[in-house]
Amino acid sequence: MSKVAFIGLGVMGFPMAGHLQRKGHAVTVYNRTRTKAQAWQERFGGEVAETPAAAARDAAIVLSCVGNDADLREIAFGPDGIFQSLGARAVHIDHSTTSAEVARELASRAEALGASFLDAPVSGGQVGAENGTLTVMVGGDLQAYARVESVCGAYARSIRHLGPSGHGQLTKMVNQICIAGVLQGLSEGLAFGMKAGLDMQAVVEVISKGAAQSWQMDNRALSMVEDRFDFGFAVDWMRKDLGIVLEEARRNGSSLPLTALVDQFYAELQRRDHRRLDTSSLIKLLREP
Amino acid sequence: MSKVAFIGLGVMGFPMAGHLQRKGHAVTVYNRTRTKAQAWQERFGGEVAETPAAAARDAAIVLSCVGNDADLREIAFGPDGIFQSLGARAVHIDHSTTSAEVARELASRAEALGASFLDAPVSGGQVGAENGTLTVMVGGDLQAYARVESVCGAYARSIRHLGPSGHGQLTKMVNQICIAGVLQGLSEGLAFGMKAGLDMQAVVEVISKGAAQSWQMDNRALSMVEDRFDFGFAVDWMRKDLGIVLEEARRNGSSLPLTALVDQFYAELQRRDHRRLDTSSLIKLLREP
């Protein structure tokens, strides 16, 4: 198979790039902290590059998964960035959660080179990345999408093209807004029930059969009651995502009263040094002094 | 079979009492507006009583489904109320959504008569009542519960004993709190996505496979996008339920910031004369001027 590059070996990128190599792609990786790239190579094989530009050179497909807008700009537009070597006809597909604005900017710069950029944030978390069961929400050129769809299949269960550049990111934002509401409602319901002395396991069994049901209730309610918050997607990351959401809402004129409130609750969790707990830890604010 | 009484033939009680009669129980009904009781009798047979006391006389089981605490007090403790004729060993099971306080009061007064009272609010709405697929959340004496469980099976798919008096109502409160959060988050997510110009059907298809999923998303997202709010459980009723929740929270010291906020949004829907729309109409506030 032709060369693919993978930039950013965090908790998501590390296993995603591994799945690609295992599926037979010739993967060249780059990571800011070089030791992690070496650990990846020891485990999966493949090649390690010294810079994003070196990784992207001669690659038909360049994948990336980094932290935020600034990180993406750096690996793309920096002096040793992807866009220094991105080939005409190459596709850069980015799995980071970023603003729609930076996605459109990269798409426009890629187009000027004769290449393509796709914004393709994922959901499913660390477990989804490890098991290869992520959901990928893609925005950008449809022909470029057709060329990468099967490649993403190495680590995704569901891949969907949702519209022009930015629409992958905007879909992810809708996802995060919905999760914020579900989690705060669930937190208040559970904390209230505990205060009332209810048998919360029985309560959850009953109400999860009806109109109050949610994925979060099915998968997190009991661990929330037990004060366990070790499911990976951390408060710090959610705070970053909600920052992007609220900035976009300011731009497009959406009113998000609940999302803004929940963002503030996550800020309080950060202040209490609960940055690494998972997003269901909202309930802590309703129970701790 | 022995005589059962059913007090309150609203959109819930009317079909519930009908299921009981159809299952072979000898049902005597009472309704404040007598014409509705007559319509019930024309459709299902059974008997019509002139007062709650007359309906409850000699009944082994008295069921009720009325509007609020005051209505329940009136049919129970009024001059022609159930407690005027409730027999020793009889069970009064109430399907109204009320405070836990009034439930405990009725349980205590029933016990003084040698009878029993169970608080047993339902979920599943008008459709659940019509199809006989309600969920019943029961609080109170376990032996009394054992005597009515199979009777409730006439209109319920799931019946669960959740603890002492009041625990049925408190479980229903947890249910309503969770729904408030889910619906406001979903409303904000959908309104934001529409403002951003996304294909909302595609967005919902993708995100409903992951951590943002909820019963409300699966069953209401597309009708919300289409501005349809005709699913029965109305803003006025949700406002009543959240009033009960917030009063109980004031009593037990729970903090419910999101629930209190959503209650205010429902107040705004009432002010805009959207009282009869279903609870998913929260999205209207984010879209209408």
XYZ file of C-alpha atoms in Angstrom:
578
model
C 0.000 0.000 0.000
C 0.991 3.631 -0.433
C 2.599 5.651 2.333
C 0.437 7.287 4.970
C 1.622 9.718 7.649
C 0.228 10.047 11.159
C 0.990 13.157 13.215
C 0.267 13.162 16.964
C 0.525 10.015 19.087
C -1.573 10.959 22.124
C -4.010 8.616 23.848
C -6.110 8.686 20.669
C -3.481 8.883 17.914
C -1.202 6.188 19.330
C -3.693 3.308 18.950
C -5.254 4.794 15.770
C -1.884 4.848 13.998
C -1.280 1.332 15.330
C -4.481 0.055 13.727
C -3.391 1.587 10.395
C -0.011 -0.131 10.490
C -1.602 -3.454 11.455
C -4.032 -3.198 8.550
C -1.027 -3.152 6.218
C -0.494 0.563 5.565
C 3.094 1.841 5.459
C 2.787 4.348 8.310
C 5.299 7.070 9.099
C 4.618 8.759 12.431
C 5.641 12.057 13.966
C 5.212 13.067 17.585
C 6.447 16.197 19.382
C 7.878 14.056 22.195
C 10.124 11.722 20.243
C 10.277 8.939 22.849
C 6.595 8.262 22.332
C 7.120 7.842 18.594
C 9.912 5.367 19.352
C 7.645 3.445 21.724
C 5.055 3.332 18.950
C 7.631 2.008 16.464
C 8.797 -0.659 18.899
C 5.240 -1.859 19.275
C 3.917 -1.574 15.724
C 6.904 -1.200 13.333
C 6.593 1.526 10.661
C 8.787 4.622 10.368
C 9.485 7.598 12.619
C 9.995 11.040 11.075
C 11.835 14.000 12.615
C 9.283 16.627 11.571
C 5.667 16.760 10.336
C 7.026 17.880 6.956
C 9.255 14.807 6.726
C 6.357 12.522 7.689
C 4.069 14.065 5.089
C 6.596 13.958 2.233
C 5.349 11.629 -0.549
C 2.396 10.516 1.598
C -0.902 10.081 -0.270
C -2.764 10.547 2.980
C -1.686 12.549 6.007
C -3.634 11.981 9.222
C -3.347 14.060 12.363
C -4.737 14.044 15.865
C -3.461 16.824 18.115
C -4.737 18.982 20.960
C -6.225 22.244 19.779
C -6.319 24.932 17.087
C -2.833 26.190 17.923
C -1.340 22.685 17.816
C -2.991 22.034 14.464
C -1.734 25.341 13.038
C 1.774 24.498 14.244
C 1.965 21.017 12.695
C 0.357 22.313 9.487
C 1.786 25.780 8.917
C 4.950 25.754 11.068
C 8.431 25.957 9.491
C 8.621 22.137 9.541
C 4.886 21.692 9.031
C 2.855 19.370 6.854
C 2.094 22.089 4.311
C 5.820 22.411 3.513
C 5.705 19.036 1.796
C 2.030 18.158 1.229
C 1.790 16.825 -2.305
C -0.726 17.907 -4.935
C -3.556 15.326 -4.831
C -2.651 14.375 -1.228
C -5.386 14.431 1.417
C -4.774 15.738 4.922
C -7.477 14.421 7.291
C -7.430 15.833 10.802
C -9.048 13.997 13.738
C -8.470 16.735 16.328
C -11.448 18.580 17.797
C -10.915 22.183 16.693
C -12.870 25.242 15.621
C -14.695 25.148 12.290
C -12.741 28.295 11.429
C -9.318 26.645 11.504
C -10.748 23.724 9.531
C -11.895 26.091 6.760
C -8.527 27.826 6.812
C -6.652 24.547 6.322
C -9.058 23.463 3.587
C -8.470 26.696 1.730
C -4.657 26.480 2.050
C -4.695 22.808 0.984
C -6.813 23.638 -2.053
C -4.297 26.284 -3.089
C -1.658 23.498 -3.207
C -3.937 21.238 -5.282
C -4.385 19.032 -2.196
C -7.399 18.537 0.117
C -8.071 18.941 3.817
C -10.861 17.178 5.702
C -11.979 18.052 9.244
C -12.820 14.754 10.884
C -13.219 14.848 14.666
C -14.023 11.566 16.344
C -16.162 10.350 19.203
C -15.849 7.139 21.178
C -12.923 8.175 23.366
C -9.785 6.275 24.270
C -11.651 2.959 24.430
C -13.029 3.539 20.922
C -9.538 4.380 19.637
C -8.054 1.251 21.210
C -10.826 -1.057 20.011
C -11.045 0.561 16.571
C -14.689 1.505 17.064
C -14.582 5.284 16.731
C -17.207 7.425 15.016
C -15.719 9.874 12.494
C -17.609 13.048 11.522
C -16.193 14.434 8.279
C -16.466 17.817 6.603
C -14.888 18.831 3.291
C -14.517 17.832 -0.336
C -16.545 14.733 -1.188
C -14.001 13.292 -3.626
C -11.234 13.557 -1.039
C -13.578 11.884 1.435
C -14.112 8.954 -0.945
C -10.346 8.430 -1.052
C -9.864 8.200 2.722
C -13.081 6.505 3.862
C -11.757 2.949 3.735
C -8.465 3.991 5.358
C -10.358 5.374 8.382
C -12.125 2.021 8.593
C -8.937 0.727 10.271
C -9.980 2.417 13.538
C -13.616 3.479 13.058
C -16.921 1.674 13.149
C -18.844 4.552 11.623
C -17.579 7.192 9.187
C -19.873 9.842 7.793
C -19.513 12.765 5.397
C -21.612 15.610 6.776
C -21.074 18.500 4.418
C -18.480 21.098 3.411
C -15.382 22.091 5.402
C -16.166 22.711 9.055
C -19.266 20.513 9.160
C -17.364 17.670 10.805
C -16.320 20.019 13.617
C -19.788 21.585 13.890
C -21.356 18.119 14.217
C -18.903 17.277 16.996
C -19.955 20.515 18.715
C -23.624 19.440 18.604
C -22.492 16.144 20.152
C -20.681 17.880 23.024
C -23.609 20.242 23.715
C -25.986 17.273 24.019
C -23.579 15.447 26.329
C -23.242 18.499 28.587
C -27.014 18.587 29.119
C -27.374 14.859 29.667
C -24.529 14.747 32.206
C -25.657 17.728 34.280
C -29.262 16.464 34.370
C -28.073 12.991 35.314
C -25.787 14.422 38.000
C -28.619 16.421 39.545
C -31.023 13.478 39.379
C -28.571 11.062 40.999
C -27.390 13.491 43.689
C -31.013 14.344 44.533
C -31.941 10.656 44.739
C -28.972 9.882 46.990
C -29.883 12.790 49.272
C -33.434 11.391 49.421
C -32.082 8.015 50.524
C -33.215 6.069 47.454
C -31.759 2.749 46.327
C -30.048 4.249 43.295
C -29.381 0.964 41.526
C -33.106 0.167 41.575
C -33.989 3.727 40.537
C -31.623 3.623 37.548
C -32.911 0.206 36.498
C -36.469 1.539 36.423
C -36.000 4.964 34.852
C -33.496 3.787 32.242
C -36.344 1.886 30.586
C -38.200 5.101 29.735
C -37.969 8.692 28.560
C -35.107 9.578 30.942
C -32.795 7.001 29.369
C -29.451 8.042 27.912
C -26.164 6.411 26.955
C -24.623 8.222 29.906
C -27.263 6.805 32.273
C -26.698 3.283 30.939
C -22.911 3.545 31.129
C -22.055 6.029 33.876
C -24.887 6.336 36.430
C -23.652 3.623 38.777
C -19.994 4.660 38.637
C -21.120 8.250 39.361
C -23.003 7.030 42.435
C -19.845 5.144 43.474
C -17.716 8.286 43.015
C -15.585 6.712 40.238
C -14.532 8.958 37.354
C -11.822 7.060 35.521
C -13.260 6.695 32.008
C -10.707 8.702 30.121
C -12.343 11.734 28.546
C -11.205 14.324 31.052
C -12.625 17.578 32.381
C -9.740 19.539 30.813
C -10.588 18.206 27.348
C -14.302 18.840 27.726
C -13.540 22.362 28.861
C -11.495 22.883 25.686
C -14.336 21.518 23.526
C -16.963 23.681 25.228
C -14.720 26.706 24.740
C -14.798 26.022 20.996
C -18.580 25.533 21.115
C -19.228 28.779 22.996
C -16.947 30.740 20.680
C -18.749 29.379 17.611
C -22.118 30.170 19.246
C -20.946 33.744 19.850
C -20.102 33.925 16.152
C -23.316 32.408 14.767
C -25.668 33.971 17.304
C -26.835 30.770 19.037
C -28.084 30.967 22.606
C -26.658 28.182 24.813
C -27.635 28.934 28.427
C -27.233 25.388 29.727
C -23.974 24.761 27.885
C -22.516 28.000 29.252
C -23.574 27.003 32.771
C -22.102 23.499 32.511
C -18.885 25.005 31.133
C -18.679 27.018 34.354
C -19.211 23.862 36.415
C -16.295 22.245 34.592
C -14.285 25.387 35.391
C -15.089 24.812 39.061
C -13.943 21.182 38.776
C -10.659 22.433 37.309
C -10.312 24.898 40.172
C -10.794 22.018 42.624
C -7.989 20.173 40.821
C -10.285 17.527 39.314
C -8.861 18.186 35.837
C -8.095 14.545 35.067
C -11.425 13.092 36.191
C -13.828 12.132 33.426
C -16.736 14.336 32.349
C -19.282 12.574 34.557
C -17.567 14.113 37.606
C -20.047 17.039 37.437
C -21.906 15.198 40.210
C -18.996 15.924 42.592
C -19.986 19.607 42.751
C -23.443 18.610 44.002
C -22.058 16.338 46.722
C -18.766 17.804 47.953
C -18.753 20.794 50.288
C -63.008 -10.911 40.670
C -63.392 -8.585 43.611
C -64.436 -4.979 43.216
C -61.854 -2.331 42.367
C -62.439 1.425 42.277
C -60.777 3.913 39.947
C -60.888 7.637 40.752
C -59.933 10.149 38.071
C -60.549 9.545 34.370
C -58.137 12.007 32.761
C -56.000 11.210 29.720
C -54.138 8.649 31.862
C -56.882 7.267 34.123
C -59.475 6.793 31.381
C -57.515 4.131 29.436
C -55.957 2.647 32.614
C -59.387 1.969 34.134
C -60.466 0.596 30.767
C -57.620 -1.938 30.759
C -58.672 -3.060 34.262
C -62.278 -3.617 33.215
C -61.185 -5.474 30.066
C -58.944 -7.761 32.138
C -62.061 -8.885 34.024
C -61.996 -6.694 37.131
C -65.344 -5.310 38.359
C -64.423 -1.608 38.096
C -66.407 1.232 39.661
C -65.243 4.634 38.455
C -65.614 8.149 39.781
C -64.762 11.329 37.897
C -65.346 14.951 38.917
C -66.922 15.694 35.539
C -69.662 13.087 35.429
C -70.095 13.049 31.627
C -66.596 11.614 31.274
C -67.462 8.760 33.651
C -70.553 8.056 31.564
C -68.491 8.034 28.367
C -66.124 5.575 30.066
C -69.033 3.319 31.058
C -70.480 3.401 27.530
C -67.153 2.257 26.187
C -66.026 -0.272 28.795
C -69.048 -1.211 30.947
C -68.486 -1.268 34.723
C -70.155 1.005 37.267
C -70.210 4.759 37.830
C -70.236 6.113 41.390
C -71.457 9.549 42.515
C -68.588 10.199 44.932
C -65.094 8.836 45.649
C -66.483 7.433 48.929
C -69.193 5.518 47.053
C -66.658 4.160 44.559
C -64.309 3.008 47.337
C -67.023 1.331 49.442
C -66.344 -2.439 49.646
C -63.487 -2.180 47.154
C -60.436 -4.335 47.935
C -58.286 -2.012 45.840
C -58.813 1.685 45.210
C -56.799 3.241 42.409
C -56.525 6.933 41.692
C -54.911 9.186 39.112
C -55.570 12.893 39.574
C -53.774 16.186 39.003
C -51.835 17.350 42.035
C -51.503 17.280 45.832
C -54.677 19.314 46.382
C -56.725 17.064 44.076
C -55.429 13.969 45.856
C -56.217 15.444 49.283
C -59.720 16.298 48.085
C -60.589 12.823 46.723
C -59.021 11.188 49.793
C -59.896 13.433 52.751
C -62.879 15.430 51.411
C -66.372 15.020 52.911
C -67.188 12.451 50.200
C -63.625 11.189 50.003
C -62.132 7.717 49.749
C -61.101 7.679 53.407
C -64.778 7.932 54.451
C -65.342 4.368 53.270
C -61.913 2.773 52.799
C -62.118 -0.693 54.327
C -59.646 -2.220 56.765
C -57.256 -4.375 54.663
C -58.069 -2.343 51.520
C -55.181 -0.870 49.491
C -55.318 2.608 48.003
C -52.741 2.933 45.220
C -52.314 6.405 43.737
C -50.830 6.945 40.277
C -50.773 10.757 40.427
C -47.440 12.577 40.474
C -47.437 14.362 43.839
C -45.088 15.382 46.621
C -43.534 12.667 48.769
C -44.990 14.543 51.746
C -48.630 14.015 50.773
C -47.845 10.376 49.988
C -46.509 9.872 53.524
C -49.532 11.654 54.956
C -51.951 9.347 53.122
C -49.947 6.274 54.115
C -50.128 7.289 57.754
C -53.894 7.976 57.634
C -54.533 4.688 55.788
C -52.513 2.769 58.355
C -54.639 4.277 61.146
C -57.669 2.710 59.424
C -55.963 -0.687 59.138
C -55.659 -0.100 55.362
C -52.640 0.700 53.196
C -51.646 3.478 50.829
C -49.054 3.144 48.050
C -47.584 6.068 46.099
C -47.171 4.822 42.552
C -46.509 7.499 39.932
C -46.151 6.298 36.373
C -44.050 7.125 33.350
C -44.775 6.368 29.724
C -47.330 9.095 29.112
C -50.674 8.952 27.360
C -49.373 6.471 24.783
C -48.168 4.163 27.563
C -51.547 4.399 29.298
C -53.412 3.609 26.080
C -51.151 0.705 25.109
C -50.900 -0.645 28.660
C -47.107 -0.231 28.707
C -46.618 2.156 31.628
C -43.799 1.984 34.151
C -45.024 2.134 37.767
C -42.710 3.307 40.574
C -44.087 2.206 43.914
C -43.371 3.303 47.472
C -44.991 1.918 50.617
C -45.752 -1.271 52.499
C -44.327 -4.334 50.771
C -47.241 -6.656 51.642
C -49.737 -4.173 50.214
C -47.536 -3.961 47.118
C -47.644 -7.744 46.688
C -51.459 -7.578 46.658
C -51.709 -4.976 43.874
C -48.760 -5.857 41.651
C -50.652 -8.177 39.318
C -53.608 -5.772 39.136
C -51.319 -2.999 37.865
C -50.120 -5.431 35.226
C -53.345 -4.630 33.346
C -51.830 -1.328 32.180
C -48.117 -1.532 33.004
C -45.142 -3.238 31.423
C -42.890 -2.667 34.404
C -43.843 -2.368 38.086
C -41.252 -1.910 40.766
C -41.287 -1.533 44.532
C -38.659 1.067 45.421
C -38.869 1.474 49.176
C -41.065 2.963 51.888
C -43.806 5.565 51.422
C -42.697 8.456 49.244
C -40.001 6.507 47.400
C -42.220 6.051 44.356
C -42.676 9.825 44.097
C -38.990 10.513 44.774
C -38.000 8.098 41.999
C -40.352 9.892 39.612
C -38.659 13.160 40.624
C -35.235 11.730 39.679
C -36.783 10.755 36.340
C -38.082 14.284 35.658
C -34.771 15.903 36.647
C -32.887 13.682 34.183
C -35.405 14.467 31.419
C -35.075 18.216 32.017
C -31.321 18.032 31.447
C -31.534 15.798 28.404
C -34.177 17.979 26.735
C -32.433 21.311 27.312
C -29.092 19.913 26.101
C -30.763 18.396 23.060
C -32.596 21.659 22.349
C -29.374 23.650 22.475
C -27.507 21.121 20.347
C -30.196 21.009 17.659
C -30.780 24.767 17.576
C -27.016 25.354 17.333
C -26.698 22.824 14.516
C -29.587 24.376 12.591
C -28.057 27.828 12.980
C -24.786 26.397 11.654
C -26.591 25.080 8.572
C -26.006 21.380 9.268
C -28.053 18.540 7.814
C -29.707 17.700 11.122
C -31.027 14.314 10.083
C -27.496 13.183 9.232
C -26.108 14.742 12.412
C -28.659 12.958 14.602
C -28.020 9.652 12.839
C -24.311 9.929 13.589
C -24.312 11.245 17.147
C -27.155 9.006 18.332
C -24.771 6.055 17.958
C -22.489 7.361 20.706
C -22.191 9.030 24.082
C -24.695 11.801 23.236
C -27.521 9.286 22.683
C -30.728 9.527 24.662
C -34.313 8.271 24.413
C -35.321 11.868 23.723
C -32.795 12.121 20.876
C -34.007 8.850 19.364
C -37.693 9.785 19.677
C -37.925 13.595 19.560
C -34.904 15.131 17.779
C -36.409 15.136 14.298
C -39.858 16.349 15.386
C -38.102 19.140 17.338
C -36.241 20.169 14.176
C -39.577 20.126 12.335
C -41.183 22.299 15.038
C -43.745 19.607 16.012
C -44.622 19.282 19.700
C -47.729 17.120 19.839
C -46.606 14.167 21.944
C -48.931 14.616 24.876
C -46.923 15.324 28.026
C -47.460 19.067 28.176
C -45.423 22.012 29.439
C -48.063 22.725 32.128
C -47.674 19.217 33.566
C -43.889 19.294 33.481
C -43.997 22.662 35.241
C -46.133 21.103 37.981
C -43.711 18.170 38.333
C -40.650 20.432 38.481
C -42.396 22.528 41.119
C -42.684 19.396 43.271
C -39.038 18.528 42.582
C -37.739 21.977 43.502
C -39.803 22.075 46.677
C -38.476 18.668 47.747
C -34.926 19.807 46.927
C -35.438 22.891 49.100
C -36.488 20.553 51.888
C -33.684 17.986 51.579
C -30.924 20.466 50.728
C -30.191 19.303 47.173
C -28.671 21.755 44.708
C -30.392 21.638 41.293
C -29.051 24.548 39.227
C -29.942 23.101 35.815
C -33.376 21.898 36.885
C -34.190 25.327 38.309
C -33.068 26.966 35.068
C -35.105 24.619 32.876
C -38.130 25.199 35.126
C -37.778 28.903 34.301
C -37.619 28.101 30.580
C -40.888 26.182 30.923
C -42.312 29.232 32.716
C -41.353 31.307 29.685
C -43.089 28.786 27.373
C -46.218 29.151 29.533
C -45.971 32.931 29.273
C -45.790 32.602 25.491
C -48.964 30.522 25.635
C -47.250 27.255 24.675
C -48.796 25.493 27.687
C -50.181 22.574 25.709
C -47.069 21.821 23.666
C -45.061 18.802 24.765
C -41.898 19.077 26.876
C -39.525 19.022 23.896
C -40.762 22.519 22.967
C -37.857 24.006 24.976
C -36.140 24.394 21.598
C -38.715 27.055 20.642
C -37.125 29.525 23.064
C -33.805 29.158 21.239
C -35.348 29.753 17.826
C -38.256 32.165 18.208
C -37.650 35.876 18.679
